[in-house]
C-alpha cells in the first residue's frame, strides 16, 4: 500500500504531491527555478504547501529532496501523510508545512548535487565572506574523488586509491575526507559553493514566511544513503548540550545522534539544520535529518561521482546517460515494497512523536 506513495521520477512525484496537497486544502506556493531545466526542457519547481491552524504557535516542517534522488523518499512520505488524512487531524492544533524538492534540479536529473554541482547540505555556511572551511584531506584525494573519466581503468584506479586511504587511516577517516564538505574545488564532490544557492535563498524565504508568530518548531529533513537498509537514523549537526539538542532528545530520546559524536554520518560543514537552528534561535526548535540506509557506502559514493561527472563533463541527453542516472537513483532509492515499507513505518513513527510534542 505505502509503495503507491512513491514515484519513478521527479515529475510524477511532484504531481502526486500537489494533487494530495490540493485535496487537503493546502495553501500552495510554487517557485519556478529561474536557471535550470529538467529532462526534455521541462520546468522545475520548489513547492511549499501549508496546512492546519495558521495561527498556531507550533510548526511542523517536512523537507524533501535536499540531495536530488533522495527526494523520492521524502516526497513519498509527504504524499503518504496527505493521502492518509493525517495532516487534517494533526492540523487542528498545529501549523504544518511541506517543502517539496529543495533541490529540484538534482531530483529531476537523479544527481545528489544541484545545477552548480553544489551539495545543498554544505551550502548553509553562516558567512561566505569569511574564510571558508578547509579540507586538506579531500584536497589530497580530489583527483580520485572526482575523476575526469568513468572508464574501467580509471574507476579501478579510483577504488584502489580510496581503499588504500581507508586501509591506512580507517574508513571513518575516508568518509570524513570525502563527505564532510569542501569549498576549494567547484568541480569536486560535496562542494559547498562560494555563495548561497538559489535553493538556499528560496527555502529561507519560505521559512521566513511560515515561522511568523511561531514559538515552537520541529523540522524533519528527509535523507537517504547512509546506514543499514531501510533503517532511519535521527541525525543532528549540533553538539550535545545545546538547547536545540535537548529539545530533540525531549522528543526522540536516545534515538538522536549528533554527527559531532558518533553516527552513520561524518561531521559536516555548512549544514541546513545548524543554520536554521541559529537563524531561528528565538524559536524553540528541533531540527534534524532523518537518514535511511540503502546500499553499501562505497557504491553510494560511486553514485555521487557518476552523477557529478554526468553534470560536469557528460551529456545528460546522451543514450548512456539513462544508465548512469539509474545507477545514481538506485543508490539513494531502492525501489520495492520492502524498502518503501520500512521508510513509511519509521517515518510515521518519528513524525508522530514530533506532532505529539507539538
Short mmCIF file of C-alpha atoms in Angstrom, two decimals:
data_model
loop_
_atom_site.label_atom_id
_atom_site.label_comp_id
_atom_site.label_asym_id
_atom_site.label_seq_id
_atom_site.Cartn_x
_atom_site.Cartn_y
_atom_site.Cartn_z
CA UNK A 1 0.00 0.00 0.00
CA UNK A 2 2.66 2.53 1.04
CA UNK A 3 4.60 1.83 -2.18
CA UNK A 4 1.90 3.77 -4.07
CA UNK A 5 3.03 6.97 -2.36
CA UNK A 6 6.43 6.76 -4.04
CA UNK A 7 7.24 7.63 -7.65
CA UNK A 8 9.51 6.78 -10.57
CA UNK A 9 10.65 10.32 -11.45
CA UNK A 10 10.55 13.90 -10.17
CA UNK A 11 7.57 14.94 -12.29
CA UNK A 12 5.40 12.03 -11.14
CA UNK A 13 6.42 12.74 -7.54
CA UNK A 14 5.55 16.42 -7.85
CA UNK A 15 2.17 15.70 -9.45
CA UNK A 16 1.26 13.23 -6.70
CA UNK A 17 2.34 15.72 -4.03
CA UNK A 18 0.45 18.69 -5.50
CA UNK A 19 -2.68 16.62 -6.06
CA UNK A 20 -2.66 15.33 -2.47
CA UNK A 21 -1.90 18.82 -1.12
CA UNK A 22 -4.85 20.29 -3.03
CA UNK A 23 -7.15 17.55 -1.71
CA UNK A 24 -6.09 18.55 1.80
CA UNK A 25 -6.90 22.20 1.01
CA UNK A 26 -3.31 23.30 1.44
CA UNK A 27 -2.12 26.81 0.68
CA UNK A 28 0.29 26.02 -2.15
CA UNK A 29 3.11 28.20 -3.44
CA UNK A 30 5.27 27.02 -6.36
CA UNK A 31 8.55 28.76 -7.15
CA UNK A 32 9.90 28.06 -10.63
CA UNK A 33 13.63 27.56 -10.96
CA UNK A 34 14.93 30.53 -12.99
CA UNK A 35 18.26 29.00 -14.03
CA UNK A 36 17.72 25.29 -14.64
CA UNK A 37 15.51 22.90 -16.57
CA UNK A 38 14.73 19.23 -16.20
CA UNK A 39 14.75 16.45 -18.81
CA UNK A 40 13.12 17.46 -22.11
CA UNK A 41 13.48 21.09 -21.07
CA UNK A 42 10.67 20.87 -18.54
CA UNK A 43 10.30 23.45 -15.77
CA UNK A 44 11.49 22.72 -12.26
CA UNK A 45 9.93 23.98 -9.04
CA UNK A 46 10.36 24.11 -5.30
CA UNK A 47 6.88 23.82 -3.79
CA UNK A 48 5.55 24.89 -0.41
CA UNK A 49 2.24 23.59 0.95
CA UNK A 50 0.91 24.84 4.30
CA UNK A 51 -1.87 23.18 6.28
CA UNK A 52 -3.55 23.34 9.65
CA UNK A 53 -4.13 26.20 12.06
CA UNK A 54 -2.48 29.31 10.52
CA UNK A 55 -2.43 30.99 13.93
CA UNK A 56 -0.81 28.10 15.78
CA UNK A 57 2.36 28.90 17.66
CA UNK A 58 3.60 25.37 16.87
CA UNK A 59 5.02 24.42 13.46
CA UNK A 60 5.99 21.10 11.86
CA UNK A 61 8.09 21.29 8.67
CA UNK A 62 8.99 18.31 6.47
CA UNK A 63 11.54 18.85 3.67
CA UNK A 64 12.17 16.54 0.70
CA UNK A 65 14.83 16.46 -1.98
CA UNK A 66 17.79 18.25 -0.41
CA UNK A 67 20.00 15.73 -2.19
CA UNK A 68 18.34 15.09 -5.52
CA UNK A 69 17.31 11.42 -5.79
CA UNK A 70 16.87 11.29 -2.01
CA UNK A 71 13.73 13.26 -2.87
CA UNK A 72 11.89 10.07 -3.84
CA UNK A 73 11.92 9.08 -0.17
CA UNK A 74 10.85 12.42 1.26
CA UNK A 75 8.25 13.09 -1.41
CA UNK A 76 6.71 9.66 -0.88
CA UNK A 77 6.40 10.27 2.85
CA UNK A 78 4.89 13.72 2.31
CA UNK A 79 2.36 12.32 -0.16
CA UNK A 80 1.52 9.40 2.14
CA UNK A 81 0.83 11.66 5.12
CA UNK A 82 -1.51 13.70 2.94
CA UNK A 83 -3.31 10.73 1.40
CA UNK A 84 -3.87 9.08 4.76
CA UNK A 85 -5.62 12.18 6.11
CA UNK A 86 -3.16 12.60 8.96
CA UNK A 87 -2.50 16.23 8.13
CA UNK A 88 -6.10 17.32 8.70
CA UNK A 89 -6.06 15.51 12.05
CA UNK A 90 -2.71 16.94 13.16
CA UNK A 91 -3.51 20.39 11.78
CA UNK A 92 -6.29 21.02 14.27
CA UNK A 93 -3.73 22.37 16.73
CA UNK A 94 -0.53 22.75 14.67
CA UNK A 95 0.61 24.54 11.54
CA UNK A 96 2.21 22.10 9.10
CA UNK A 97 4.43 22.99 6.14
CA UNK A 98 5.78 20.65 3.47
CA UNK A 99 8.66 21.86 1.30
CA UNK A 100 8.87 19.66 -1.78
CA UNK A 101 12.07 19.34 -3.85
CA UNK A 102 14.58 21.56 -2.05
CA UNK A 103 16.91 20.62 -4.95
CA UNK A 104 14.58 20.18 -7.95
CA UNK A 105 17.46 20.00 -10.44
CA UNK A 106 19.11 17.10 -8.64
CA UNK A 107 15.76 15.39 -8.13
CA UNK A 108 14.83 15.63 -11.82
CA UNK A 109 18.28 14.58 -13.09
CA UNK A 110 18.98 11.96 -10.37
CA UNK A 111 22.14 13.60 -9.08
CA UNK A 112 22.87 14.42 -5.45
CA UNK A 113 24.18 17.87 -6.34
CA UNK A 114 22.43 20.94 -7.74
CA UNK A 115 22.75 22.74 -11.08
CA UNK A 116 26.06 24.29 -9.92
CA UNK A 117 27.47 20.99 -8.61
CA UNK A 118 26.75 22.21 -5.04
CA UNK A 119 25.82 19.89 -2.21
CA UNK A 120 22.99 21.86 -0.58
CA UNK A 121 23.66 20.40 2.86
CA UNK A 122 27.11 22.00 2.72
CA UNK A 123 25.79 25.34 1.35
CA UNK A 124 24.42 26.72 4.61
CA UNK A 125 27.51 28.41 5.97
CA UNK A 126 26.67 31.38 8.16
CA UNK A 127 29.01 33.70 6.27
CA UNK A 128 30.58 33.16 2.85
CA UNK A 129 32.63 36.36 3.16
CA UNK A 130 34.64 34.83 5.99
CA UNK A 131 37.48 32.38 5.27
CA UNK A 132 35.83 29.19 4.02
CA UNK A 133 36.40 25.87 5.78
CA UNK A 134 39.47 23.95 4.64
CA UNK A 135 39.51 20.22 3.97
CA UNK A 136 43.11 19.21 3.23
CA UNK A 137 42.22 15.51 3.37
CA UNK A 138 39.78 15.99 0.49
CA UNK A 139 42.36 18.03 -1.42
CA UNK A 140 44.74 15.07 -1.26
CA UNK A 141 42.02 12.78 -2.65
CA UNK A 142 40.37 15.15 -5.14
CA UNK A 143 41.95 13.52 -8.19
CA UNK A 144 40.25 10.24 -7.32
CA UNK A 145 37.13 11.68 -5.68
CA UNK A 146 36.14 13.48 -8.88
CA UNK A 147 37.64 11.50 -11.78
CA UNK A 148 37.70 13.00 -15.27
CA UNK A 149 36.55 9.74 -16.84
CA UNK A 150 34.35 6.79 -15.91
CA UNK A 151 36.19 4.17 -17.97
CA UNK A 152 37.02 0.88 -16.25
CA UNK A 153 40.74 1.59 -15.89
CA UNK A 154 40.17 4.99 -14.28
CA UNK A 155 37.50 3.73 -11.88
CA UNK A 156 39.66 0.78 -10.85
CA UNK A 157 42.46 3.23 -10.08
CA UNK A 158 40.00 5.38 -8.12
CA UNK A 159 38.84 2.48 -6.00
CA UNK A 160 42.40 1.34 -5.38
CA UNK A 161 43.48 4.74 -4.05
CA UNK A 162 40.38 5.21 -1.92
CA UNK A 163 40.73 1.76 -0.37
CA UNK A 164 44.42 2.41 0.23
CA UNK A 165 43.49 5.58 2.13
CA UNK A 166 40.87 3.68 4.14
CA UNK A 167 43.26 0.85 4.99
CA UNK A 168 45.85 3.35 6.17
CA UNK A 169 43.58 5.77 8.04
CA UNK A 170 40.34 3.87 8.70
CA UNK A 171 37.02 4.02 6.85
CA UNK A 172 35.59 6.83 9.06
CA UNK A 173 38.57 8.98 8.06
CA UNK A 174 37.88 8.30 4.37
CA UNK A 175 34.20 9.11 4.85
CA UNK A 176 35.07 12.37 6.61
CA UNK A 177 37.62 13.37 3.97
CA UNK A 178 35.20 12.82 1.11
CA UNK A 179 31.85 13.87 2.53
CA UNK A 180 32.34 16.45 5.28
CA UNK A 181 32.29 19.23 2.71
CA UNK A 182 34.87 21.15 0.69
CA UNK A 183 34.93 24.69 -0.71
CA UNK A 184 38.08 24.76 -2.83
CA UNK A 185 37.16 22.53 -5.80
CA UNK A 186 34.00 23.59 -7.69
CA UNK A 187 34.38 20.55 -9.94
CA UNK A 188 34.68 18.20 -6.98
CA UNK A 189 32.17 16.21 -4.97
CA UNK A 190 30.46 17.51 -1.82
CA UNK A 191 31.28 21.07 -2.91
CA UNK A 192 29.65 23.64 -0.62
CA UNK A 193 29.70 26.56 -3.05
CA UNK A 194 31.12 30.07 -2.83
CA UNK A 195 27.80 31.82 -2.16
CA UNK A 196 24.21 30.97 -1.19
CA UNK A 197 22.49 28.94 -3.92
CA UNK A 198 19.05 29.59 -5.43
CA UNK A 199 17.69 26.65 -3.43
CA UNK A 200 19.04 28.04 -0.17
CA UNK A 201 17.67 31.53 -0.78
CA UNK A 202 14.28 30.14 -1.83
CA UNK A 203 13.99 27.80 1.14
CA UNK A 204 14.96 30.55 3.62
CA UNK A 205 12.35 32.88 2.16
CA UNK A 206 9.79 30.12 2.73
CA UNK A 207 10.92 29.71 6.34
CA UNK A 208 10.73 33.48 6.92
CA UNK A 209 7.11 33.27 5.81
CA UNK A 210 5.96 30.19 7.71
CA UNK A 211 7.71 30.99 11.03
CA UNK A 212 5.90 34.29 11.66
CA UNK A 213 4.31 34.08 15.12
CA UNK A 214 5.75 30.60 15.78
CA UNK A 215 7.22 29.82 19.21
CA UNK A 216 7.97 26.10 18.81
CA UNK A 217 9.17 24.32 15.66
CA UNK A 218 10.20 20.83 14.56
CA UNK A 219 11.89 20.34 11.17
CA UNK A 220 12.42 16.92 9.58
CA UNK A 221 14.72 16.91 6.53
CA UNK A 222 14.40 13.56 4.74
CA UNK A 223 17.62 11.86 3.56
CA UNK A 224 18.85 8.50 2.25
CA UNK A 225 22.14 6.75 1.52
CA UNK A 226 23.77 6.08 4.91
CA UNK A 227 23.30 3.19 7.30
CA UNK A 228 21.64 -0.23 7.18
CA UNK A 229 18.97 -0.95 4.56
CA UNK A 230 15.72 0.83 5.40
CA UNK A 231 16.82 1.89 8.89
CA UNK A 232 16.06 5.53 9.70
CA UNK A 233 18.56 7.29 11.99
CA UNK A 234 17.88 10.72 13.51
CA UNK A 235 20.90 12.95 12.86
CA UNK A 236 21.73 16.43 14.12
CA UNK A 237 24.80 18.58 13.49
CA UNK A 238 24.67 20.46 16.78
CA UNK A 239 26.78 19.31 19.72
CA UNK A 240 25.36 17.59 22.76
CA UNK A 241 24.43 20.03 25.49
CA UNK A 242 22.85 22.70 23.26
CA UNK A 243 19.26 23.72 23.92
CA UNK A 244 18.30 22.54 20.43
CA UNK A 245 19.80 19.10 21.09
CA UNK A 246 17.94 18.96 24.39
CA UNK A 247 14.64 19.61 22.57
CA UNK A 248 15.41 16.85 20.06
CA UNK A 249 16.11 14.46 22.93
CA UNK A 250 12.88 15.56 24.62
CA UNK A 251 11.03 14.32 21.52
CA UNK A 252 13.04 11.28 20.42
CA UNK A 253 15.18 10.39 23.43
CA UNK A 254 18.35 8.41 22.86
CA UNK A 255 17.48 7.87 19.19
CA UNK A 256 19.12 11.25 18.48
CA UNK A 257 22.69 11.03 17.15
CA UNK A 258 25.00 14.03 16.76
CA UNK A 259 27.42 13.90 13.84
CA UNK A 260 29.92 15.53 16.20
CA UNK A 261 29.91 12.42 18.41
CA UNK A 262 29.01 9.18 16.62
CA UNK A 263 26.58 8.46 13.81
CA UNK A 264 26.35 6.99 10.32
CA UNK A 265 27.45 10.41 9.02
CA UNK A 266 30.74 12.28 9.26
CA UNK A 267 30.78 15.70 10.92
CA UNK A 268 29.73 18.17 8.21
CA UNK A 269 30.27 21.83 7.30
CA UNK A 270 27.50 24.18 6.18
CA UNK A 271 24.54 22.05 7.21
CA UNK A 272 20.91 23.08 6.93
CA UNK A 273 19.94 22.07 10.46
CA UNK A 274 22.72 24.03 12.14
CA UNK A 275 21.97 27.14 10.06
CA UNK A 276 18.23 27.02 10.74
CA UNK A 277 18.77 26.39 14.45
CA UNK A 278 20.82 29.58 14.73
CA UNK A 279 18.80 31.77 12.35
CA UNK A 280 15.54 30.92 14.11
CA UNK A 281 17.09 30.65 17.55
CA UNK A 282 14.34 32.79 19.10
CA UNK A 283 12.00 29.87 18.37
CA UNK A 284 12.28 26.70 20.45
CA UNK A 285 13.41 24.39 17.67
CA UNK A 286 14.32 20.79 16.97
CA UNK A 287 15.83 20.41 13.50
CA UNK A 288 17.14 17.09 12.27
CA UNK A 289 17.83 14.87 9.28
CA UNK A 290 16.07 11.51 9.12
CA UNK A 291 18.58 9.31 7.27
CA UNK A 292 17.60 5.98 5.70
CA UNK A 293 20.14 3.37 4.67
CA UNK A 294 20.18 1.98 1.14
CA UNK A 295 23.23 0.10 -0.20
CA UNK A 296 26.90 -0.18 0.78
CA UNK A 297 28.69 3.16 1.31
CA UNK A 298 31.31 2.75 -1.42
CA UNK A 299 28.59 2.14 -4.01
CA UNK A 300 26.70 5.17 -2.73
CA UNK A 301 29.84 7.26 -3.10
CA UNK A 302 30.41 5.92 -6.60
CA UNK A 303 26.90 7.07 -7.49
CA UNK A 304 27.73 10.61 -6.33
CA UNK A 305 30.84 10.55 -8.52
CA UNK A 306 28.80 9.39 -11.51
CA UNK A 307 26.09 12.00 -11.01
CA UNK A 308 28.62 14.78 -10.64
CA UNK A 309 30.61 13.60 -13.70
CA UNK A 310 27.47 13.46 -15.83
CA UNK A 311 26.58 17.04 -14.89
CA UNK A 312 30.11 18.42 -15.24
CA UNK A 313 31.56 16.53 -18.20
CA UNK A 314 28.93 14.28 -19.72
CA UNK A 315 25.88 14.72 -21.94
CA UNK A 316 22.72 14.33 -19.86
CA UNK A 317 20.72 13.63 -23.03
CA UNK A 318 23.06 11.01 -24.50
CA UNK A 319 21.96 7.34 -24.70
CA UNK A 320 24.42 6.35 -21.95
CA UNK A 321 23.01 8.96 -19.55
CA UNK A 322 19.92 6.94 -18.63
CA UNK A 323 22.06 4.06 -17.36
CA UNK A 324 24.20 6.42 -15.26
CA UNK A 325 21.15 8.16 -13.84
CA UNK A 326 19.61 4.80 -12.98
CA UNK A 327 22.75 3.83 -11.06
CA UNK A 328 22.51 7.05 -9.06
CA UNK A 329 18.78 6.63 -8.44
CA UNK A 330 19.20 3.05 -7.23
CA UNK A 331 21.88 4.08 -4.73
CA UNK A 332 19.57 6.53 -2.98
CA UNK A 333 16.19 4.97 -3.76
CA UNK A 334 15.93 1.16 -3.70
CA UNK A 335 12.57 0.73 -5.36
CA UNK A 336 10.43 -2.01 -3.94
CA UNK A 337 7.88 -2.61 -1.24
CA UNK A 338 10.38 -3.82 1.35
CA UNK A 339 12.37 -0.59 1.45
CA UNK A 340 9.44 1.78 0.98
CA UNK A 341 7.52 -0.09 3.69
CA UNK A 342 10.39 0.31 6.15
CA UNK A 343 10.71 4.00 5.25
CA UNK A 344 7.00 4.64 5.67
CA UNK A 345 6.70 2.84 9.01
CA UNK A 346 9.76 4.51 10.51
CA UNK A 347 8.89 7.97 9.17
CA UNK A 348 5.38 7.76 10.58
CA UNK A 349 6.78 6.73 13.97
CA UNK A 350 9.31 9.59 14.07
CA UNK A 351 6.98 12.30 12.79
CA UNK A 352 4.12 11.23 15.09
CA UNK A 353 6.42 11.71 18.07
CA UNK A 354 7.13 15.23 16.86
CA UNK A 355 3.45 16.01 16.41
CA UNK A 356 2.61 14.68 19.86
CA UNK A 357 5.20 17.00 21.37
CA UNK A 358 3.97 19.99 19.42
#
